[in-house]
mmCIF file of C-alpha atoms and ligand atoms in Angstrom:
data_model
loop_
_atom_site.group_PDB
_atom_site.id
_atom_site.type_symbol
_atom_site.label_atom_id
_atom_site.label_comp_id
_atom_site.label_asym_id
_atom_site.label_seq_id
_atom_site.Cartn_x
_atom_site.Cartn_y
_atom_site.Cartn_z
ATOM 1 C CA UNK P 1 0.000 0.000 0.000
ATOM 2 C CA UNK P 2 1.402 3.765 -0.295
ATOM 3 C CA UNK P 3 2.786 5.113 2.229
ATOM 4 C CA UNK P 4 0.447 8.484 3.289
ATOM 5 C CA UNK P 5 0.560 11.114 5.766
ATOM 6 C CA UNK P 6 -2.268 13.150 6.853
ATOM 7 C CA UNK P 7 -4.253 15.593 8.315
ATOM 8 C CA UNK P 8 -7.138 14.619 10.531
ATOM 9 C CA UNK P 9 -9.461 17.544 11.780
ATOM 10 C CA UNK P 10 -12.279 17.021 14.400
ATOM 11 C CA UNK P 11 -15.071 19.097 12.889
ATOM 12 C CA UNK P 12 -16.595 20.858 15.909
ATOM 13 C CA UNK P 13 -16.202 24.364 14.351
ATOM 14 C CA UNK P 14 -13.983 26.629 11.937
ATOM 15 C CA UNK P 15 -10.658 25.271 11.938
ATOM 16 C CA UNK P 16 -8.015 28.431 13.274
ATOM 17 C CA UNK P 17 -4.652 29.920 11.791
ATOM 18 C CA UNK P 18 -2.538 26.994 13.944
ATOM 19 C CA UNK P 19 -4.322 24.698 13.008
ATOM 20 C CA UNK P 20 -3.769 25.508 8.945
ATOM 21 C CA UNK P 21 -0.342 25.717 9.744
ATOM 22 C CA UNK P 22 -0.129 22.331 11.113
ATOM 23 C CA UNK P 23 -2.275 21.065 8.287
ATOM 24 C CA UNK P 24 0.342 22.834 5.746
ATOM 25 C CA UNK P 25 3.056 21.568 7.327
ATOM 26 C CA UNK P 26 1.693 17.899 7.220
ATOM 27 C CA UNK P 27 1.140 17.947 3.237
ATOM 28 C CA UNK P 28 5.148 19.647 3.310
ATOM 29 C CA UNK P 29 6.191 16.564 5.083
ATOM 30 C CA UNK P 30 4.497 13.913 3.422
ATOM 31 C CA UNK P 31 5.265 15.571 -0.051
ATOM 32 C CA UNK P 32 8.730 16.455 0.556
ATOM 33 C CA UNK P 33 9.293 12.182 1.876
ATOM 34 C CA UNK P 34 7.026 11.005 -1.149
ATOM 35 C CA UNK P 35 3.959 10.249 0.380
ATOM 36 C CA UNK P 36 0.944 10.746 -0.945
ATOM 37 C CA UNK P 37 -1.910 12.954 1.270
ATOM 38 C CA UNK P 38 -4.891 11.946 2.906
ATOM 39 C CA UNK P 39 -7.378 14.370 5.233
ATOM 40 C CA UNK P 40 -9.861 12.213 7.286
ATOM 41 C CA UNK P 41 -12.294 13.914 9.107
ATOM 42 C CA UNK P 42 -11.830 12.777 12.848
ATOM 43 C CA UNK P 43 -15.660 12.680 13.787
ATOM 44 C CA UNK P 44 -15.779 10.213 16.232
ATOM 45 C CA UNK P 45 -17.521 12.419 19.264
ATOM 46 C CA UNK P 46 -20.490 12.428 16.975
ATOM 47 C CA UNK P 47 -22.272 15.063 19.577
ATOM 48 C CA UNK P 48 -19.179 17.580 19.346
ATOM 49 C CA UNK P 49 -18.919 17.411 14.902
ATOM 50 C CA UNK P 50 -21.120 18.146 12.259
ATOM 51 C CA UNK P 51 -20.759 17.789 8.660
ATOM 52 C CA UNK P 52 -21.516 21.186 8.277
ATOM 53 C CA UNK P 53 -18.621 21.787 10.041
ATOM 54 C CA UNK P 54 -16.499 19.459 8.074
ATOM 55 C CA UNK P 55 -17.270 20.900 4.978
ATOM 56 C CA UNK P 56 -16.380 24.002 5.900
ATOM 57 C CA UNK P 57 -12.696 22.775 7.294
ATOM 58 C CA UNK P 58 -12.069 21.120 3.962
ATOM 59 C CA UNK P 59 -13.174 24.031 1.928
ATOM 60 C CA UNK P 60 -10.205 25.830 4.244
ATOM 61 C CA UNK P 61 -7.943 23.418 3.882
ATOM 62 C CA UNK P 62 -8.084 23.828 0.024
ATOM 63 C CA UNK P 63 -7.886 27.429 -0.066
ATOM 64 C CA UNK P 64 -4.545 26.998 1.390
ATOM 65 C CA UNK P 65 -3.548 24.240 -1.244
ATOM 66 C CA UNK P 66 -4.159 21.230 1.796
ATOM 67 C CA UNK P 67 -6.103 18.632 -0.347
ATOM 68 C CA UNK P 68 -6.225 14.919 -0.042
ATOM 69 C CA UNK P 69 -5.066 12.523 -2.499
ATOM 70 C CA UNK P 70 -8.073 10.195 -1.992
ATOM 71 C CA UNK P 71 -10.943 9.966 -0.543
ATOM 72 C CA UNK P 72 -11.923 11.878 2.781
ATOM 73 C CA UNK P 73 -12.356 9.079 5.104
ATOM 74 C CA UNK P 74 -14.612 10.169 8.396
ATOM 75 C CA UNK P 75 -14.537 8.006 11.733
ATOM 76 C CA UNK P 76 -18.339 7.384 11.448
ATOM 77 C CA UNK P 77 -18.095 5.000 8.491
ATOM 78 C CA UNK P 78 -15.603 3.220 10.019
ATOM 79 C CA UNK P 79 -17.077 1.726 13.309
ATOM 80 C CA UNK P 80 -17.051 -1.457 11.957
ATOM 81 C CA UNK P 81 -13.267 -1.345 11.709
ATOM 82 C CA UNK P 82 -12.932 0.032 15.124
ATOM 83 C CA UNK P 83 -15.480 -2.938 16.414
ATOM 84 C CA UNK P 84 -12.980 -5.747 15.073
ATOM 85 C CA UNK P 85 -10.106 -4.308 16.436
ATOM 86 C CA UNK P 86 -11.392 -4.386 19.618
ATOM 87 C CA UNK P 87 -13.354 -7.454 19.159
ATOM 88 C CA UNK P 88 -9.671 -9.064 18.101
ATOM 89 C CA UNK P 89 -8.072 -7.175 21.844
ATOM 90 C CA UNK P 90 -10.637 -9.021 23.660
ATOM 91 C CA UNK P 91 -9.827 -12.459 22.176
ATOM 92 C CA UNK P 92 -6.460 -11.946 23.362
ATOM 93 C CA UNK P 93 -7.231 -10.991 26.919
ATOM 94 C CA UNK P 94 -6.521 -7.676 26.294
ATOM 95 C CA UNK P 95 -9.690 -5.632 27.731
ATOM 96 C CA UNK P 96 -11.696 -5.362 30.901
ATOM 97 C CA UNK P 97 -14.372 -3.538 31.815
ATOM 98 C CA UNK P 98 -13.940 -0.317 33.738
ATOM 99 C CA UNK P 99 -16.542 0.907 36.258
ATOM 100 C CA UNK P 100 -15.080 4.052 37.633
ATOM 101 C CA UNK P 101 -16.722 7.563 37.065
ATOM 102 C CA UNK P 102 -14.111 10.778 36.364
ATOM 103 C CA UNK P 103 -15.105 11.271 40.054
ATOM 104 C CA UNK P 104 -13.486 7.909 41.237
ATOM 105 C CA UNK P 105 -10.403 8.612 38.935
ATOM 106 C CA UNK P 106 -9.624 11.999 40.292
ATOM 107 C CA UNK P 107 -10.121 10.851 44.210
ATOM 108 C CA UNK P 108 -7.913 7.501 43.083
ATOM 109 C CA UNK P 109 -5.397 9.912 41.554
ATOM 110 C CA UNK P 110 -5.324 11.922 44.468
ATOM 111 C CA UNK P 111 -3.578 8.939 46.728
ATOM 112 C CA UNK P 112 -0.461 9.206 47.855
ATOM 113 C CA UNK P 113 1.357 6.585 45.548
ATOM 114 C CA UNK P 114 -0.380 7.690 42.235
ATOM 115 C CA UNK P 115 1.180 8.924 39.101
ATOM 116 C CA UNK P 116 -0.788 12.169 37.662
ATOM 117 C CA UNK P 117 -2.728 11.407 34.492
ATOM 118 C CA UNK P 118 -2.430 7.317 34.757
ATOM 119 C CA UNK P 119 -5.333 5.385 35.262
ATOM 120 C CA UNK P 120 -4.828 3.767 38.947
ATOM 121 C CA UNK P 121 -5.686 0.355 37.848
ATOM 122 C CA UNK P 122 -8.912 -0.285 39.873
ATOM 123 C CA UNK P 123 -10.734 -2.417 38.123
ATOM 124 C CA UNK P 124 -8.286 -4.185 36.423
ATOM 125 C CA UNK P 125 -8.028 -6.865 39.210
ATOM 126 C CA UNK P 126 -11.757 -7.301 39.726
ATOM 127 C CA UNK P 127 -12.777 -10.871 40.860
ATOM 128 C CA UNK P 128 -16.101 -11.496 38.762
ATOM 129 C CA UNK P 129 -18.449 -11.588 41.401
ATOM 130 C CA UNK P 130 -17.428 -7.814 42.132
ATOM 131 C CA UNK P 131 -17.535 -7.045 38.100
ATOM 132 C CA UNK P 132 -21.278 -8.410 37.872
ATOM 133 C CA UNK P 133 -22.187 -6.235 41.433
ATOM 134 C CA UNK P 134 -20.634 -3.358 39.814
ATOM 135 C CA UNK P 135 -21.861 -3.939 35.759
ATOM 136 C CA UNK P 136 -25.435 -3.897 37.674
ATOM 137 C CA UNK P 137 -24.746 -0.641 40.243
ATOM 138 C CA UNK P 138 -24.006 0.816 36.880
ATOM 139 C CA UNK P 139 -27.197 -0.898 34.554
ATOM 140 C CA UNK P 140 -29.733 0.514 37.398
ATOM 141 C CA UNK P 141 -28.249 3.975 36.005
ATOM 142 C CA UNK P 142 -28.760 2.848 32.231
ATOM 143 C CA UNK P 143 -25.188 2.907 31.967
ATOM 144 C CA UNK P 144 -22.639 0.616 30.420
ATOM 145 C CA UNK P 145 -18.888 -0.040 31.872
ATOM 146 C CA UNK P 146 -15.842 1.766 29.911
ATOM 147 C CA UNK P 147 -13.606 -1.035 27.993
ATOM 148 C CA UNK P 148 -10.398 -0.599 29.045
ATOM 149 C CA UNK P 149 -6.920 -2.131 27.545
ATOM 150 C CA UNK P 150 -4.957 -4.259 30.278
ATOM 151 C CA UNK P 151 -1.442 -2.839 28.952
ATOM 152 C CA UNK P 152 1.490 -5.150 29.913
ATOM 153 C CA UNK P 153 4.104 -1.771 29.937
ATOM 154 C CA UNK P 154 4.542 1.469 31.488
ATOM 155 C CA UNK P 155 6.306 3.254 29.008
ATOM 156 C CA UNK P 156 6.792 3.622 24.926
ATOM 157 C CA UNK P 157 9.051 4.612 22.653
ATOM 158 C CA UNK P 158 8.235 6.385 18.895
ATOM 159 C CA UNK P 159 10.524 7.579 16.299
ATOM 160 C CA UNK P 160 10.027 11.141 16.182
ATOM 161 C CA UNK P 161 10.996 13.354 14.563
ATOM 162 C CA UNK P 162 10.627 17.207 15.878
ATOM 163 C CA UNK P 163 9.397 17.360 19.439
ATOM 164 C CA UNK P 164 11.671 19.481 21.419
ATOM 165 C CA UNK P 165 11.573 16.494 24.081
ATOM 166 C CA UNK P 166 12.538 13.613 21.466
ATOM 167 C CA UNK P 167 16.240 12.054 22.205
ATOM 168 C CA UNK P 168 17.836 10.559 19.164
ATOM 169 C CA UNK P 169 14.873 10.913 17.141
ATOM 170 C CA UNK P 170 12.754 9.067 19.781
ATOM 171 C CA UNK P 171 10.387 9.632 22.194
ATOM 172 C CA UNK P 172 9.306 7.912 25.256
ATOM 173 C CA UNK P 173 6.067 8.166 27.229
ATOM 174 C CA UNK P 174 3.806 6.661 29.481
ATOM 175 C CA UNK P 175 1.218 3.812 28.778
ATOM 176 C CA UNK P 176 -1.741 2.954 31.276
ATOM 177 C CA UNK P 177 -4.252 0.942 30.864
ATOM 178 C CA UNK P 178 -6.236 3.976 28.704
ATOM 179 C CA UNK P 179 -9.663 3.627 27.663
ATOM 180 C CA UNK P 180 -10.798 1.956 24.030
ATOM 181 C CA UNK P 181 -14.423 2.364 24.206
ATOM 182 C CA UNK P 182 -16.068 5.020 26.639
ATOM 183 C CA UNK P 183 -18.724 3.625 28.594
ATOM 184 C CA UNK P 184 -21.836 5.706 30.060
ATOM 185 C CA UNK P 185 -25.233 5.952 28.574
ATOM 186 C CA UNK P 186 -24.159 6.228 24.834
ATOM 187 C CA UNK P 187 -20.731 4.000 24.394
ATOM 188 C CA UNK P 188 -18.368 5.397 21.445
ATOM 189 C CA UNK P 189 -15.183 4.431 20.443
ATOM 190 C CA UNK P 190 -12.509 6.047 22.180
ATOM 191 C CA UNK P 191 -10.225 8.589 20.362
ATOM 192 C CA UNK P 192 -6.739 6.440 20.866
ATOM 193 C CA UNK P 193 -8.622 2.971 19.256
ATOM 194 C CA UNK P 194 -10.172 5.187 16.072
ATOM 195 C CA UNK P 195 -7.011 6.648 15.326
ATOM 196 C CA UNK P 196 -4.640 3.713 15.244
ATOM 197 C CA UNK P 197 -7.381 1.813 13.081
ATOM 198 C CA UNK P 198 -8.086 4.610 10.750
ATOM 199 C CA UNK P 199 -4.024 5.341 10.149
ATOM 200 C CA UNK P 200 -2.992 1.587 9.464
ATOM 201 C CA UNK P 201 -6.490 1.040 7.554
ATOM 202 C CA UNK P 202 -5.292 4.294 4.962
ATOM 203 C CA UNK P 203 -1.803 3.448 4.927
ATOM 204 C CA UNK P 204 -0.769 6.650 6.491
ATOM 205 C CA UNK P 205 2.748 6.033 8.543
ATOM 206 C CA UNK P 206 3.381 9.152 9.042
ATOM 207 C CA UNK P 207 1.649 11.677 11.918
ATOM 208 C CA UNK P 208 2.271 15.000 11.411
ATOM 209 C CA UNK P 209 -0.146 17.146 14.331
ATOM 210 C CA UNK P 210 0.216 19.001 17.197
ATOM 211 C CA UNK P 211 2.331 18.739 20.347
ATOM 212 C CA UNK P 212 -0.325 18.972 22.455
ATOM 213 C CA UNK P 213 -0.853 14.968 21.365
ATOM 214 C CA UNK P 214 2.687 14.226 21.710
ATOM 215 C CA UNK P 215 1.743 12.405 25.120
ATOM 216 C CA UNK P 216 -0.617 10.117 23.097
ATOM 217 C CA UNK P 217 1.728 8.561 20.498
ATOM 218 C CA UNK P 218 3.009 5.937 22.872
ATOM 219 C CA UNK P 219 -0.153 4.958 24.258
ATOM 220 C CA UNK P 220 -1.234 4.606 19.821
ATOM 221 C CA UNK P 221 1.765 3.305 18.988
ATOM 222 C CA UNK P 222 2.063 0.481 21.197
ATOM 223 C CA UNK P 223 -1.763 -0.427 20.890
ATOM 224 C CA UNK P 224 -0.356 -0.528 17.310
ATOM 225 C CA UNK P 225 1.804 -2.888 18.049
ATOM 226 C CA UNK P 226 -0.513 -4.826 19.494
ATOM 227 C CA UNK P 227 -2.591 -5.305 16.631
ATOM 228 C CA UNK P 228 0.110 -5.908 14.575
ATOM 229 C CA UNK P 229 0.008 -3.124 12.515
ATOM 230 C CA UNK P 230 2.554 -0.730 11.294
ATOM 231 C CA UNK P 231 4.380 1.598 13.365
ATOM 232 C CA UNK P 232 4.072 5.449 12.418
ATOM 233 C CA UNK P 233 6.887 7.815 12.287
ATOM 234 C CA UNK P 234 5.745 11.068 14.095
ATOM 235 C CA UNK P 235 6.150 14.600 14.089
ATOM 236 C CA UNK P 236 4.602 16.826 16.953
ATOM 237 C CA UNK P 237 4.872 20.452 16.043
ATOM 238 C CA UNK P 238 4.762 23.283 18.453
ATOM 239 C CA UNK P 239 1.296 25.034 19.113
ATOM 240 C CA UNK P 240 0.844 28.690 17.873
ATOM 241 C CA UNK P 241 -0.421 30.895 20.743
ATOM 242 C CA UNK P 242 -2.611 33.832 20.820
ATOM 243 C CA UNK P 243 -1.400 37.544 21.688
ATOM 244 C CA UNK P 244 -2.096 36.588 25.357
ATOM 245 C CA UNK P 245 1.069 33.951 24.925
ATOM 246 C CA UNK P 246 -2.207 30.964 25.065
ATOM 247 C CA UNK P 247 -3.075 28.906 22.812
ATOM 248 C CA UNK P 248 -4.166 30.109 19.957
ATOM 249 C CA UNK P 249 -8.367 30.390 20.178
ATOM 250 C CA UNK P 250 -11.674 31.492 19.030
ATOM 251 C CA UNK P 251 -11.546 34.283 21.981
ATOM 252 C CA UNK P 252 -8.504 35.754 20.717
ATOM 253 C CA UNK P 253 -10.214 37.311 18.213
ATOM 254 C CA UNK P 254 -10.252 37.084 14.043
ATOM 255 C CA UNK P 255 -7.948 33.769 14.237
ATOM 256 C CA UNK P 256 -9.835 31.573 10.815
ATOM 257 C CA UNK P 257 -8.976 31.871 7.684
ATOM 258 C CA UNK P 258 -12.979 33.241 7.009
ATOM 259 C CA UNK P 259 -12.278 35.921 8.983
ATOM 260 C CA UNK P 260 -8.732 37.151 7.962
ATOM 261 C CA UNK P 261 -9.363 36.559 4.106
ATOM 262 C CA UNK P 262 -7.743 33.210 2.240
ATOM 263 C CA UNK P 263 -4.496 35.677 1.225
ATOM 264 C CA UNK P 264 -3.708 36.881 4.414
ATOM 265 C CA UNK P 265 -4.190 33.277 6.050
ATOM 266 C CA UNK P 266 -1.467 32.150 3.295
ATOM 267 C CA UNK P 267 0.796 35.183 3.676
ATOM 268 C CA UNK P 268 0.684 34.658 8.090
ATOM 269 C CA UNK P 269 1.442 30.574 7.196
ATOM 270 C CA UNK P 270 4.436 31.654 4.979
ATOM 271 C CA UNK P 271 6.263 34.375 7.083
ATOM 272 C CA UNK P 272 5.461 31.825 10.176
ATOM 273 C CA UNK P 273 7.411 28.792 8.335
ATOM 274 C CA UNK P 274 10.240 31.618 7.505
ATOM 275 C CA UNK P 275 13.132 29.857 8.774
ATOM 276 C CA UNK P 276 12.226 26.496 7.047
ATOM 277 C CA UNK P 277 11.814 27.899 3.399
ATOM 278 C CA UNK P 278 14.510 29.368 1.523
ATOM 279 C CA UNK P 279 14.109 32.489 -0.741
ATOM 280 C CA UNK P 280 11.844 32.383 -3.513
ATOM 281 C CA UNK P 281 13.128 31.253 -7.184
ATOM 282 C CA UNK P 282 11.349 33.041 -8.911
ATOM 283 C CA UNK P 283 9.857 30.386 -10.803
ATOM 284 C CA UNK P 284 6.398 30.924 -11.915
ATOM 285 C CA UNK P 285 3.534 28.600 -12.605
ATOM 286 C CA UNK P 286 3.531 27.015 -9.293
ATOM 287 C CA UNK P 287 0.747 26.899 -6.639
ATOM 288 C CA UNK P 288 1.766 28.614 -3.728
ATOM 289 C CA UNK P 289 1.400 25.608 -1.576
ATOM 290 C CA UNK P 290 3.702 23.731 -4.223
ATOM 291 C CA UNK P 291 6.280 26.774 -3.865
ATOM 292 C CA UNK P 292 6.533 26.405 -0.446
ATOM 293 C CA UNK P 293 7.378 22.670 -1.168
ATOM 294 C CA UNK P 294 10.260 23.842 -3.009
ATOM 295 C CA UNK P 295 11.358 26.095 -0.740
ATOM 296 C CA UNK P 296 10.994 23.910 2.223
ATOM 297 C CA UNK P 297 13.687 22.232 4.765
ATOM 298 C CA UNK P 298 12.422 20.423 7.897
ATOM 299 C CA UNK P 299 16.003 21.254 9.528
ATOM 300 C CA UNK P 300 15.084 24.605 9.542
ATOM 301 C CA UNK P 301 11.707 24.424 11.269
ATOM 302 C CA UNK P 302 12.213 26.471 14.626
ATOM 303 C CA UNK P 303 11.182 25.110 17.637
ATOM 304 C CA UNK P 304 10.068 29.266 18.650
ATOM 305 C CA UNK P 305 7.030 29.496 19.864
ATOM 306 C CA UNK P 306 5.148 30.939 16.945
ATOM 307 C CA UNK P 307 2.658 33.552 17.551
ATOM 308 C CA UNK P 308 -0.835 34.726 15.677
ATOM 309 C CA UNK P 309 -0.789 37.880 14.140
ATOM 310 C CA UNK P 310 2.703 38.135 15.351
HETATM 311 N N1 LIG X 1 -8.600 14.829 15.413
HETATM 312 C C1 LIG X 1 -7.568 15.187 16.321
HETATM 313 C C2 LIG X 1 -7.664 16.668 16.627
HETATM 314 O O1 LIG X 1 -8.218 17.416 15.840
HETATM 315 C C3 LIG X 1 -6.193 14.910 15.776
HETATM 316 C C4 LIG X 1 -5.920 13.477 15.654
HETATM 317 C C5 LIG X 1 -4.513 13.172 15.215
HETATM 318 O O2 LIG X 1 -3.910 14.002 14.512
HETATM 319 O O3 LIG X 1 -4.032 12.102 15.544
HETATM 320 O O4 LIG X 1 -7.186 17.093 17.664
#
């Protein structure tokens, strides 16, 4: 199969000037390795997306020259994938149920021997008797128990390839035992299980996104690895922030590409990616998206924060 990277927007509203930059930079990377592009429209929390919403990023997307090379994939038409691979975790012993409300996390997390962030583990060790007292408790509610995976390591390590923190083009995190399919009164899919499917199912290898999901690569990647599917090379670039030094969002102002104009979105993009393009050729015919492909050298990418206007 090709090799793709991607861009994969969650279409809860007008995508922002980071954002586009990301998105830019992903179609730079997988153009400038030889991969092909694919956007996917991440719209797995089917209360927080609309198609409406989707349209409108993609329309964005191409007015700054981010299209995909095949179809646009969305999470929605894909539950069946999602289903098997956690239909083929379970086989292997690799789920249990979870009955703990965010309430029952934060007081577990709040002990004196627990690690910020990581699921404490208690329900992993459940005898059954106590899993059918508490898969009832929660039933009387009209609720359903979270699916959690039963990791077998605490830590992961990706090849990546821009994160300030990355050593040697690697980067290790944590893995808990992280949810796969939310539980509650309407189950879904959790985030971490759609993406890893969706990726492997496309081809796409490599992750070009934000930093702010540099801490989930290792949790994907090694459910990756338990599925026996490819690993992904990553690359977690640095958030653009708002004047107040933030990240970048709707409060700060005219931040989308609708509300700045499509030229000035594209003119912000380029001065922003400054260091990693050199000067202009003066060739003309190209698509300015296709010039900056020329232009472009990852080793130059600062690792600055970037700021909108700036
Ligand atoms: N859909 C996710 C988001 O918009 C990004 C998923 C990913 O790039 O892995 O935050």
């Amino acid at each position: 199969m090709t090799k793709a990277g991607r861009y994969a927007p969650s279409p809860s509203g007008d995508l922002h000037l980071g954002n586009l930059r990301t998105a830019v930079l992903a179609w730079l990377f997988a153009r400038q390795s030889g991969r092909d592009f694919l956007i996917r429209i991440d719209d797995i929390d089917a209360q927080r997306s609309s198609p409406e919403a989707a349209q409108r990023q993609v329309a964005d997307l191409t007015s700054v020259g981010v299209v995909s090379d095949g179809p646009i994939a969305t999470q929605q038409q894909s539950l069946a994938l999602y289903q098997r691979a956690l239909t083929t975790l379970i086989d292997a012993d690799r789920v249990y149920e979870c009955y703990c409300s965010r309430k029952d996390i934060a007081e577990a997390s709040r002990a004196p021997h627990a690690i910020p962030g990581r699921y404490p583990g208690t329900c992993r060790n459940l005898t059954e008797r106590q899993r059918t007292a508490r898969r009832e408790q929660l039933a009387e509610q009209g609720r359903v128990p979270s699916l959690r995976l039963r990791a077998d390591v605490r830590h992961w390590a990706v090849a990546e390839g821009f994160a300030a923190e990355a050593r040697d083009r690697k980067f290790t995190g944590e893995v808990d035992d992280f949810v796969l399919r939310r539980g509650g009164q309407a189950p879904e899919f959790a985030y971490n299980l759609a993406v890893v499917v969706d990726d492997a199912h496309a081809g796409v290898d490599q992750v070009v996104r934000g930093e702010d999901l540099l801490s989930s690569a290792p949790r994907q990647a090694y459910l990756a690895h338990l599925l026996e599917l490819p690993a992904c090379t990553y690359v977690h670039v640095p958030l653009v922030l708002g004047p107040t030094g933030k990240r970048l969002a709707k409060r700060d102002g005219a931040v989308t590409l609708r509300e700045i104009g499509p030229g000035e979105a594209r003119a912000w993009i380029e001065r922003s990616l400054a260091s990693a393009l050199a000067p202009r050729d003066g060739a003309a015919g190209r698509g300015w998206i296709e010039d900056l492909l020329v232009r472009f050298d990852p080793a130059g990418l600062s690792h600055e924060p970037v700021t909108f206007p700036g």
